[in-house]
């Protein structure tokens, strides 16, 4: 059997942990990364690792009272490299990893768990003030300026009488100058909402029928170009954010990831693809698998 007959994931370093990991982030401009999660005893943990000589070395372990769900370095400077985290109690904290005993910024951000967090304006990425956005099970999406204590600079929540949906993911984008900035939020019922922070309005919304697991703009610091949304059941959507139709919104394409064995079975023995591509069966299977997994049409 050919070594390339199925997709390969090569493990560089592997390490077992004694707690549940919810998030991990690279420390900017370094060979270090942090992991965040919770111990079985119900406390939160942040661990700082460094890659050294083909292995990972634990530099620091920080235990906190509440489990930590998510984190970002997106709103900090390259000099400070502060980590912003959201926890199960709805608290937003910003930590100096060199002196983590007390947060440099702390606020009770939400009534329930903070599921997701993102930052912009730090690390030299995106114009404008450094800001953090959080999304919670309480249905609200809030934008925070670390220079302003206690109150969010923007609060997006359901109107009176509307059901509160669990917000699973948030992302900043369109931060190409000092004025423009948007936040995109995805919810458990498949809703995607785009909030314009300049005009403080809901710019666009749609529903992709499955819970939205992750949202990401191709780049935060340019005029909106592409937005990727991944959802439950292995489906992903790519939206073209350059042109918005007044009634239909943004154009998009979607693809459902097909497991490799299913793709292989679909084309096994057809013969047509092998003759057209001039490849032996094993290589033909790999080509079709790659095309379907990455959403490319077979020609």
mmCIF file of C-alpha atoms in Angstrom:
data_model
loop_
_atom_site.group_PDB
_atom_site.id
_atom_site.type_symbol
_atom_site.label_atom_id
_atom_site.label_comp_id
_atom_site.label_asym_id
_atom_site.label_seq_id
_atom_site.Cartn_x
_atom_site.Cartn_y
_atom_site.Cartn_z
ATOM 1 C CA UNK A 1 0.000 0.000 0.000
ATOM 2 C CA UNK A 2 1.335 3.399 -0.943
ATOM 3 C CA UNK A 3 2.302 5.676 1.960
ATOM 4 C CA UNK A 4 0.381 8.453 0.227
ATOM 5 C CA UNK A 5 -2.848 6.504 -0.309
ATOM 6 C CA UNK A 6 -4.591 8.418 2.465
ATOM 7 C CA UNK A 7 -4.171 11.890 4.036
ATOM 8 C CA UNK A 8 -1.220 12.085 6.399
ATOM 9 C CA UNK A 9 -0.906 14.064 9.627
ATOM 10 C CA UNK A 10 2.648 13.968 10.906
ATOM 11 C CA UNK A 11 3.026 14.430 14.662
ATOM 12 C CA UNK A 12 5.953 16.665 15.527
ATOM 13 C CA UNK A 13 5.630 16.568 19.318
ATOM 14 C CA UNK A 14 3.101 14.797 21.499
ATOM 15 C CA UNK A 15 2.448 15.330 25.204
ATOM 16 C CA UNK A 16 -0.251 14.000 27.524
ATOM 17 C CA UNK A 17 -1.994 16.386 29.923
ATOM 18 C CA UNK A 18 -3.893 15.752 33.152
ATOM 19 C CA UNK A 19 -6.691 18.239 32.456
ATOM 20 C CA UNK A 20 -9.273 19.112 29.792
ATOM 21 C CA UNK A 21 -7.871 21.542 27.210
ATOM 22 C CA UNK A 22 -10.321 24.076 25.758
ATOM 23 C CA UNK A 23 -7.975 26.398 23.872
ATOM 24 C CA UNK A 24 -4.330 26.912 22.938
ATOM 25 C CA UNK A 25 -2.539 29.906 21.431
ATOM 26 C CA UNK A 26 0.966 30.661 20.222
ATOM 27 C CA UNK A 27 2.729 33.413 22.145
ATOM 28 C CA UNK A 28 3.471 36.031 19.439
ATOM 29 C CA UNK A 29 6.990 36.091 17.988
ATOM 30 C CA UNK A 30 8.265 33.184 20.073
ATOM 31 C CA UNK A 31 8.572 29.407 20.201
ATOM 32 C CA UNK A 32 6.161 29.378 23.140
ATOM 33 C CA UNK A 33 2.473 28.574 23.408
ATOM 34 C CA UNK A 34 -0.168 28.522 26.117
ATOM 35 C CA UNK A 35 -2.860 25.957 26.819
ATOM 36 C CA UNK A 36 -6.045 26.705 28.772
ATOM 37 C CA UNK A 37 -8.588 24.430 30.387
ATOM 38 C CA UNK A 38 -9.791 22.972 33.652
ATOM 39 C CA UNK A 39 -8.727 20.331 36.149
ATOM 40 C CA UNK A 40 -11.099 17.573 37.240
ATOM 41 C CA UNK A 41 -11.383 19.330 40.609
ATOM 42 C CA UNK A 42 -13.128 22.247 38.886
ATOM 43 C CA UNK A 43 -10.337 24.836 38.836
ATOM 44 C CA UNK A 44 -8.900 26.559 35.783
ATOM 45 C CA UNK A 45 -5.378 26.257 34.450
ATOM 46 C CA UNK A 46 -3.043 28.098 32.079
ATOM 47 C CA UNK A 47 0.186 26.371 31.114
ATOM 48 C CA UNK A 48 3.060 28.035 29.275
ATOM 49 C CA UNK A 49 5.261 25.790 27.126
ATOM 50 C CA UNK A 50 8.345 26.308 25.006
ATOM 51 C CA UNK A 51 9.613 24.130 22.155
ATOM 52 C CA UNK A 52 13.199 23.110 22.891
ATOM 53 C CA UNK A 53 15.315 20.578 21.004
ATOM 54 C CA UNK A 54 12.371 18.684 19.536
ATOM 55 C CA UNK A 55 10.387 18.552 22.768
ATOM 56 C CA UNK A 56 8.090 20.833 24.777
ATOM 57 C CA UNK A 57 9.173 22.148 28.151
ATOM 58 C CA UNK A 58 6.668 23.397 30.732
ATOM 59 C CA UNK A 59 7.785 26.864 31.841
ATOM 60 C CA UNK A 60 4.889 27.862 34.076
ATOM 61 C CA UNK A 61 1.594 26.512 35.380
ATOM 62 C CA UNK A 62 -1.036 28.932 36.630
ATOM 63 C CA UNK A 63 -4.076 27.610 38.470
ATOM 64 C CA UNK A 64 -7.161 29.795 38.851
ATOM 65 C CA UNK A 65 -10.471 29.483 40.678
ATOM 66 C CA UNK A 66 -12.671 29.089 37.587
ATOM 67 C CA UNK A 67 -12.189 26.892 34.475
ATOM 68 C CA UNK A 68 -10.821 28.879 31.517
ATOM 69 C CA UNK A 69 -12.633 28.414 28.202
ATOM 70 C CA UNK A 70 -10.854 30.649 25.683
ATOM 71 C CA UNK A 71 -8.008 33.110 25.179
ATOM 72 C CA UNK A 72 -6.423 35.569 22.736
ATOM 73 C CA UNK A 73 -3.325 37.731 22.324
ATOM 74 C CA UNK A 74 -5.063 39.829 19.628
ATOM 75 C CA UNK A 75 -5.431 43.065 21.617
ATOM 76 C CA UNK A 76 -1.977 43.252 23.196
ATOM 77 C CA UNK A 77 1.258 44.836 22.010
ATOM 78 C CA UNK A 78 4.244 42.791 20.897
ATOM 79 C CA UNK A 79 6.179 44.179 23.849
ATOM 80 C CA UNK A 80 3.647 43.201 26.531
ATOM 81 C CA UNK A 81 2.088 40.044 25.035
ATOM 82 C CA UNK A 82 -0.725 39.949 27.581
ATOM 83 C CA UNK A 83 -3.198 37.061 27.391
ATOM 84 C CA UNK A 84 -6.944 37.821 27.556
ATOM 85 C CA UNK A 85 -9.130 34.944 28.775
ATOM 86 C CA UNK A 86 -12.810 34.157 29.294
ATOM 87 C CA UNK A 87 -13.914 31.710 31.985
ATOM 88 C CA UNK A 88 -16.901 29.603 33.003
ATOM 89 C CA UNK A 89 -18.179 32.290 35.381
ATOM 90 C CA UNK A 90 -18.395 34.956 32.662
ATOM 91 C CA UNK A 91 -15.235 36.817 33.735
ATOM 92 C CA UNK A 92 -12.900 38.537 31.298
ATOM 93 C CA UNK A 93 -9.313 38.707 32.574
ATOM 94 C CA UNK A 94 -6.085 39.984 31.035
ATOM 95 C CA UNK A 95 -2.932 38.333 32.368
ATOM 96 C CA UNK A 96 0.730 39.254 32.373
ATOM 97 C CA UNK A 97 2.253 35.782 32.034
ATOM 98 C CA UNK A 98 5.438 37.002 33.732
ATOM 99 C CA UNK A 99 3.461 37.963 36.861
ATOM 100 C CA UNK A 100 0.154 36.051 36.708
ATOM 101 C CA UNK A 101 -0.876 36.272 40.350
ATOM 102 C CA UNK A 102 -3.256 39.181 39.720
ATOM 103 C CA UNK A 103 -4.844 40.111 36.363
ATOM 104 C CA UNK A 104 -3.910 43.479 34.882
ATOM 105 C CA UNK A 105 -7.556 43.859 33.817
ATOM 106 C CA UNK A 106 -10.641 42.136 35.181
ATOM 107 C CA UNK A 107 -14.368 42.543 34.601
ATOM 108 C CA UNK A 108 -17.509 40.482 35.110
ATOM 109 C CA UNK A 109 -18.356 40.425 31.427
ATOM 110 C CA UNK A 110 -21.299 38.032 31.166
ATOM 111 C CA UNK A 111 -23.879 36.267 33.298
ATOM 112 C CA UNK A 112 -22.845 32.848 31.970
ATOM 113 C CA UNK A 113 -19.807 31.116 30.472
ATOM 114 C CA UNK A 114 -17.726 33.010 27.901
ATOM 115 C CA UNK A 115 -17.501 30.556 24.999
ATOM 116 C CA UNK A 116 -15.353 32.576 22.630
ATOM 117 C CA UNK A 117 -13.011 35.557 22.474
ATOM 118 C CA UNK A 118 -11.085 37.521 19.841
ATOM 119 C CA UNK A 119 -8.876 40.607 19.767
ATOM 120 C CA UNK A 120 -7.826 43.294 17.307
ATOM 121 C CA UNK A 121 -5.655 46.406 17.291
ATOM 122 C CA UNK A 122 -2.715 44.668 18.941
ATOM 123 C CA UNK A 123 0.361 42.886 17.551
ATOM 124 C CA UNK A 124 0.436 45.466 14.747
ATOM 125 C CA UNK A 125 -2.660 43.864 13.152
ATOM 126 C CA UNK A 126 -5.608 46.131 12.398
ATOM 127 C CA UNK A 127 -6.012 49.881 12.691
ATOM 128 C CA UNK A 128 -7.680 51.623 15.628
ATOM 129 C CA UNK A 129 -7.845 51.036 19.361
ATOM 130 C CA UNK A 130 -7.051 47.641 20.877
ATOM 131 C CA UNK A 131 -10.347 45.853 21.557
ATOM 132 C CA UNK A 132 -11.576 42.471 22.725
ATOM 133 C CA UNK A 133 -14.869 40.831 21.771
ATOM 134 C CA UNK A 134 -16.536 38.090 23.832
ATOM 135 C CA UNK A 135 -19.484 35.821 23.098
ATOM 136 C CA UNK A 136 -21.423 33.982 25.783
ATOM 137 C CA UNK A 137 -24.094 31.421 26.495
ATOM 138 C CA UNK A 138 -26.232 34.311 27.778
ATOM 139 C CA UNK A 139 -26.783 35.328 24.133
ATOM 140 C CA UNK A 140 -24.805 38.575 24.228
ATOM 141 C CA UNK A 141 -21.755 39.709 22.269
ATOM 142 C CA UNK A 142 -19.723 42.466 23.936
ATOM 143 C CA UNK A 143 -16.776 44.564 22.809
ATOM 144 C CA UNK A 144 -14.281 45.732 25.438
ATOM 145 C CA UNK A 145 -11.556 48.382 25.456
ATOM 146 C CA UNK A 146 -8.934 47.377 28.056
ATOM 147 C CA UNK A 147 -8.322 51.079 28.716
ATOM 148 C CA UNK A 148 -11.938 51.498 29.878
ATOM 149 C CA UNK A 149 -12.917 49.874 33.148
ATOM 150 C CA UNK A 150 -16.109 47.888 33.883
ATOM 151 C CA UNK A 151 -18.371 48.784 30.944
ATOM 152 C CA UNK A 152 -18.212 47.431 27.360
ATOM 153 C CA UNK A 153 -17.900 49.878 24.481
ATOM 154 C CA UNK A 154 -20.563 47.894 22.571
ATOM 155 C CA UNK A 155 -23.192 45.387 23.677
ATOM 156 C CA UNK A 156 -25.097 43.300 21.107
ATOM 157 C CA UNK A 157 -27.947 41.397 22.724
ATOM 158 C CA UNK A 158 -31.363 40.026 21.640
ATOM 159 C CA UNK A 159 -34.251 42.474 21.665
ATOM 160 C CA UNK A 160 -36.939 42.171 24.319
ATOM 161 C CA UNK A 161 -38.936 38.977 23.857
ATOM 162 C CA UNK A 162 -36.486 37.372 21.414
ATOM 163 C CA UNK A 163 -34.957 34.007 22.349
ATOM 164 C CA UNK A 164 -31.379 34.142 23.565
ATOM 165 C CA UNK A 165 -29.144 31.854 21.538
ATOM 166 C CA UNK A 166 -25.826 30.437 22.704
ATOM 167 C CA UNK A 167 -22.989 32.361 20.987
ATOM 168 C CA UNK A 168 -20.260 29.896 20.012
ATOM 169 C CA UNK A 169 -17.808 32.002 18.027
ATOM 170 C CA UNK A 170 -16.837 35.632 17.312
ATOM 171 C CA UNK A 171 -14.356 37.307 14.957
ATOM 172 C CA UNK A 172 -13.132 40.839 14.243
ATOM 173 C CA UNK A 173 -12.669 42.077 10.682
ATOM 174 C CA UNK A 174 -12.618 45.080 8.325
ATOM 175 C CA UNK A 175 -10.181 46.972 10.593
ATOM 176 C CA UNK A 176 -8.379 48.636 7.683
ATOM 177 C CA UNK A 177 -8.533 52.203 9.051
ATOM 178 C CA UNK A 178 -9.196 54.097 12.285
ATOM 179 C CA UNK A 179 -12.989 54.155 11.839
ATOM 180 C CA UNK A 180 -14.064 50.885 10.240
ATOM 181 C CA UNK A 181 -14.463 47.669 12.225
ATOM 182 C CA UNK A 182 -16.958 44.801 12.262
ATOM 183 C CA UNK A 183 -17.695 41.851 14.521
ATOM 184 C CA UNK A 184 -19.118 38.617 13.182
ATOM 185 C CA UNK A 185 -20.848 36.213 15.592
ATOM 186 C CA UNK A 186 -22.034 32.635 15.131
ATOM 187 C CA UNK A 187 -24.687 30.898 17.222
ATOM 188 C CA UNK A 188 -25.814 27.396 18.122
ATOM 189 C CA UNK A 189 -28.893 27.545 15.870
ATOM 190 C CA UNK A 190 -26.862 28.362 12.733
ATOM 191 C CA UNK A 191 -27.326 32.144 12.824
ATOM 192 C CA UNK A 192 -24.458 34.330 11.604
ATOM 193 C CA UNK A 193 -24.721 38.042 12.417
ATOM 194 C CA UNK A 194 -22.417 40.807 11.172
ATOM 195 C CA UNK A 195 -22.313 43.884 13.410
ATOM 196 C CA UNK A 196 -20.991 47.218 12.118
ATOM 197 C CA UNK A 197 -19.189 48.880 15.040
ATOM 198 C CA UNK A 198 -18.873 52.219 13.247
ATOM 199 C CA UNK A 199 -22.630 52.619 12.777
ATOM 200 C CA UNK A 200 -23.565 50.423 15.773
ATOM 201 C CA UNK A 201 -25.983 48.408 13.669
ATOM 202 C CA UNK A 202 -26.684 44.905 12.424
ATOM 203 C CA UNK A 203 -25.290 44.972 8.901
ATOM 204 C CA UNK A 204 -26.242 41.446 7.750
ATOM 205 C CA UNK A 205 -27.489 38.112 9.028
ATOM 206 C CA UNK A 206 -28.072 34.649 7.650
ATOM 207 C CA UNK A 207 -28.600 31.080 8.819
ATOM 208 C CA UNK A 208 -26.536 28.059 7.720
ATOM 209 C CA UNK A 209 -28.858 25.487 9.380
ATOM 210 C CA UNK A 210 -26.233 23.970 11.706
ATOM 211 C CA UNK A 211 -24.497 25.318 14.802
ATOM 212 C CA UNK A 212 -21.631 27.648 13.855
ATOM 213 C CA UNK A 213 -18.392 26.283 15.322
ATOM 214 C CA UNK A 214 -15.925 28.853 14.023
ATOM 215 C CA UNK A 215 -15.755 32.119 12.042
ATOM 216 C CA UNK A 216 -12.673 33.725 10.557
ATOM 217 C CA UNK A 217 -11.911 36.523 8.110
ATOM 218 C CA UNK A 218 -9.007 35.889 5.759
ATOM 219 C CA UNK A 219 -7.383 38.996 7.261
ATOM 220 C CA UNK A 220 -8.536 41.408 9.940
ATOM 221 C CA UNK A 221 -6.558 44.422 8.738
ATOM 222 C CA UNK A 222 -7.946 44.757 5.204
ATOM 223 C CA UNK A 223 -11.323 45.653 3.763
ATOM 224 C CA UNK A 224 -13.592 42.631 4.139
ATOM 225 C CA UNK A 225 -12.738 40.013 1.535
ATOM 226 C CA UNK A 226 -13.563 36.435 2.545
ATOM 227 C CA UNK A 227 -15.311 34.988 5.604
ATOM 228 C CA UNK A 228 -15.139 31.284 6.432
ATOM 229 C CA UNK A 229 -17.778 29.663 8.650
ATOM 230 C CA UNK A 230 -17.515 26.062 9.808
ATOM 231 C CA UNK A 231 -20.446 24.219 11.307
ATOM 232 C CA UNK A 232 -21.560 20.949 12.785
ATOM 233 C CA UNK A 233 -21.708 17.855 10.547
ATOM 234 C CA UNK A 234 -18.452 18.798 8.809
ATOM 235 C CA UNK A 235 -19.793 21.580 6.615
ATOM 236 C CA UNK A 236 -18.043 24.848 5.814
ATOM 237 C CA UNK A 237 -19.161 28.004 4.014
ATOM 238 C CA UNK A 238 -17.068 30.689 2.313
ATOM 239 C CA UNK A 239 -18.695 34.110 1.903
ATOM 240 C CA UNK A 240 -17.487 36.767 -0.542
ATOM 241 C CA UNK A 241 -17.677 39.915 1.604
ATOM 242 C CA UNK A 242 -16.632 42.381 -1.100
ATOM 243 C CA UNK A 243 -20.123 43.010 -2.476
ATOM 244 C CA UNK A 244 -23.370 42.969 -0.509
ATOM 245 C CA UNK A 245 -26.647 42.527 -2.374
ATOM 246 C CA UNK A 246 -29.459 44.645 -0.833
ATOM 247 C CA UNK A 247 -31.748 41.617 -0.345
ATOM 248 C CA UNK A 248 -29.653 38.481 -0.882
ATOM 249 C CA UNK A 249 -26.652 39.532 1.204
ATOM 250 C CA UNK A 250 -23.239 38.086 0.360
ATOM 251 C CA UNK A 251 -22.537 35.404 -2.222
ATOM 252 C CA UNK A 252 -21.250 32.129 -0.813
ATOM 253 C CA UNK A 253 -20.214 28.577 -1.591
ATOM 254 C CA UNK A 254 -20.470 25.631 0.761
ATOM 255 C CA UNK A 255 -18.974 22.171 0.941
ATOM 256 C CA UNK A 256 -19.479 19.192 3.196
ATOM 257 C CA UNK A 257 -16.349 17.277 4.025
ATOM 258 C CA UNK A 258 -16.595 13.749 2.630
ATOM 259 C CA UNK A 259 -14.726 11.125 4.687
ATOM 260 C CA UNK A 260 -11.864 9.593 2.716
ATOM 261 C CA UNK A 261 -13.262 5.994 2.628
ATOM 262 C CA UNK A 262 -16.536 7.279 1.128
ATOM 263 C CA UNK A 263 -14.696 9.197 -1.602
ATOM 264 C CA UNK A 264 -12.530 6.185 -2.387
ATOM 265 C CA UNK A 265 -15.545 3.864 -2.636
ATOM 266 C CA UNK A 266 -17.387 6.321 -4.883
ATOM 267 C CA UNK A 267 -14.684 6.285 -7.545
ATOM 268 C CA UNK A 268 -13.313 2.753 -7.144
ATOM 269 C CA UNK A 269 -13.375 0.774 -10.363
ATOM 270 C CA UNK A 270 -14.901 3.523 -12.505
ATOM 271 C CA UNK A 271 -11.894 3.534 -14.829
ATOM 272 C CA UNK A 272 -12.979 6.829 -16.412
ATOM 273 C CA UNK A 273 -11.011 9.062 -14.072
ATOM 274 C CA UNK A 274 -7.882 6.967 -14.424
ATOM 275 C CA UNK A 275 -7.955 7.156 -18.225
ATOM 276 C CA UNK A 276 -8.710 10.897 -18.200
ATOM 277 C CA UNK A 277 -5.974 11.710 -15.707
ATOM 278 C CA UNK A 278 -3.507 9.106 -16.985
ATOM 279 C CA UNK A 279 -2.799 7.820 -13.497
ATOM 280 C CA UNK A 280 -2.806 4.404 -11.852
ATOM 281 C CA UNK A 281 -5.790 3.621 -9.548
ATOM 282 C CA UNK A 282 -4.023 4.382 -6.249
ATOM 283 C CA UNK A 283 -2.955 7.850 -7.401
ATOM 284 C CA UNK A 284 -6.389 8.499 -8.931
ATOM 285 C CA UNK A 285 -8.024 7.800 -5.545
ATOM 286 C CA UNK A 286 -5.715 10.291 -3.845
ATOM 287 C CA UNK A 287 -6.483 13.019 -6.392
ATOM 288 C CA UNK A 288 -10.262 12.610 -6.085
ATOM 289 C CA UNK A 289 -10.021 12.489 -2.291
ATOM 290 C CA UNK A 290 -8.020 15.711 -2.167
ATOM 291 C CA UNK A 291 -10.376 17.478 -4.551
ATOM 292 C CA UNK A 292 -13.472 16.617 -2.593
ATOM 293 C CA UNK A 293 -11.982 17.311 0.833
ATOM 294 C CA UNK A 294 -10.821 20.761 -0.265
ATOM 295 C CA UNK A 295 -13.981 21.597 -2.223
ATOM 296 C CA UNK A 296 -12.402 21.507 -5.683
ATOM 297 C CA UNK A 297 -14.319 20.209 -8.671
ATOM 298 C CA UNK A 298 -12.917 17.236 -10.541
ATOM 299 C CA UNK A 299 -12.238 18.166 -14.125
#
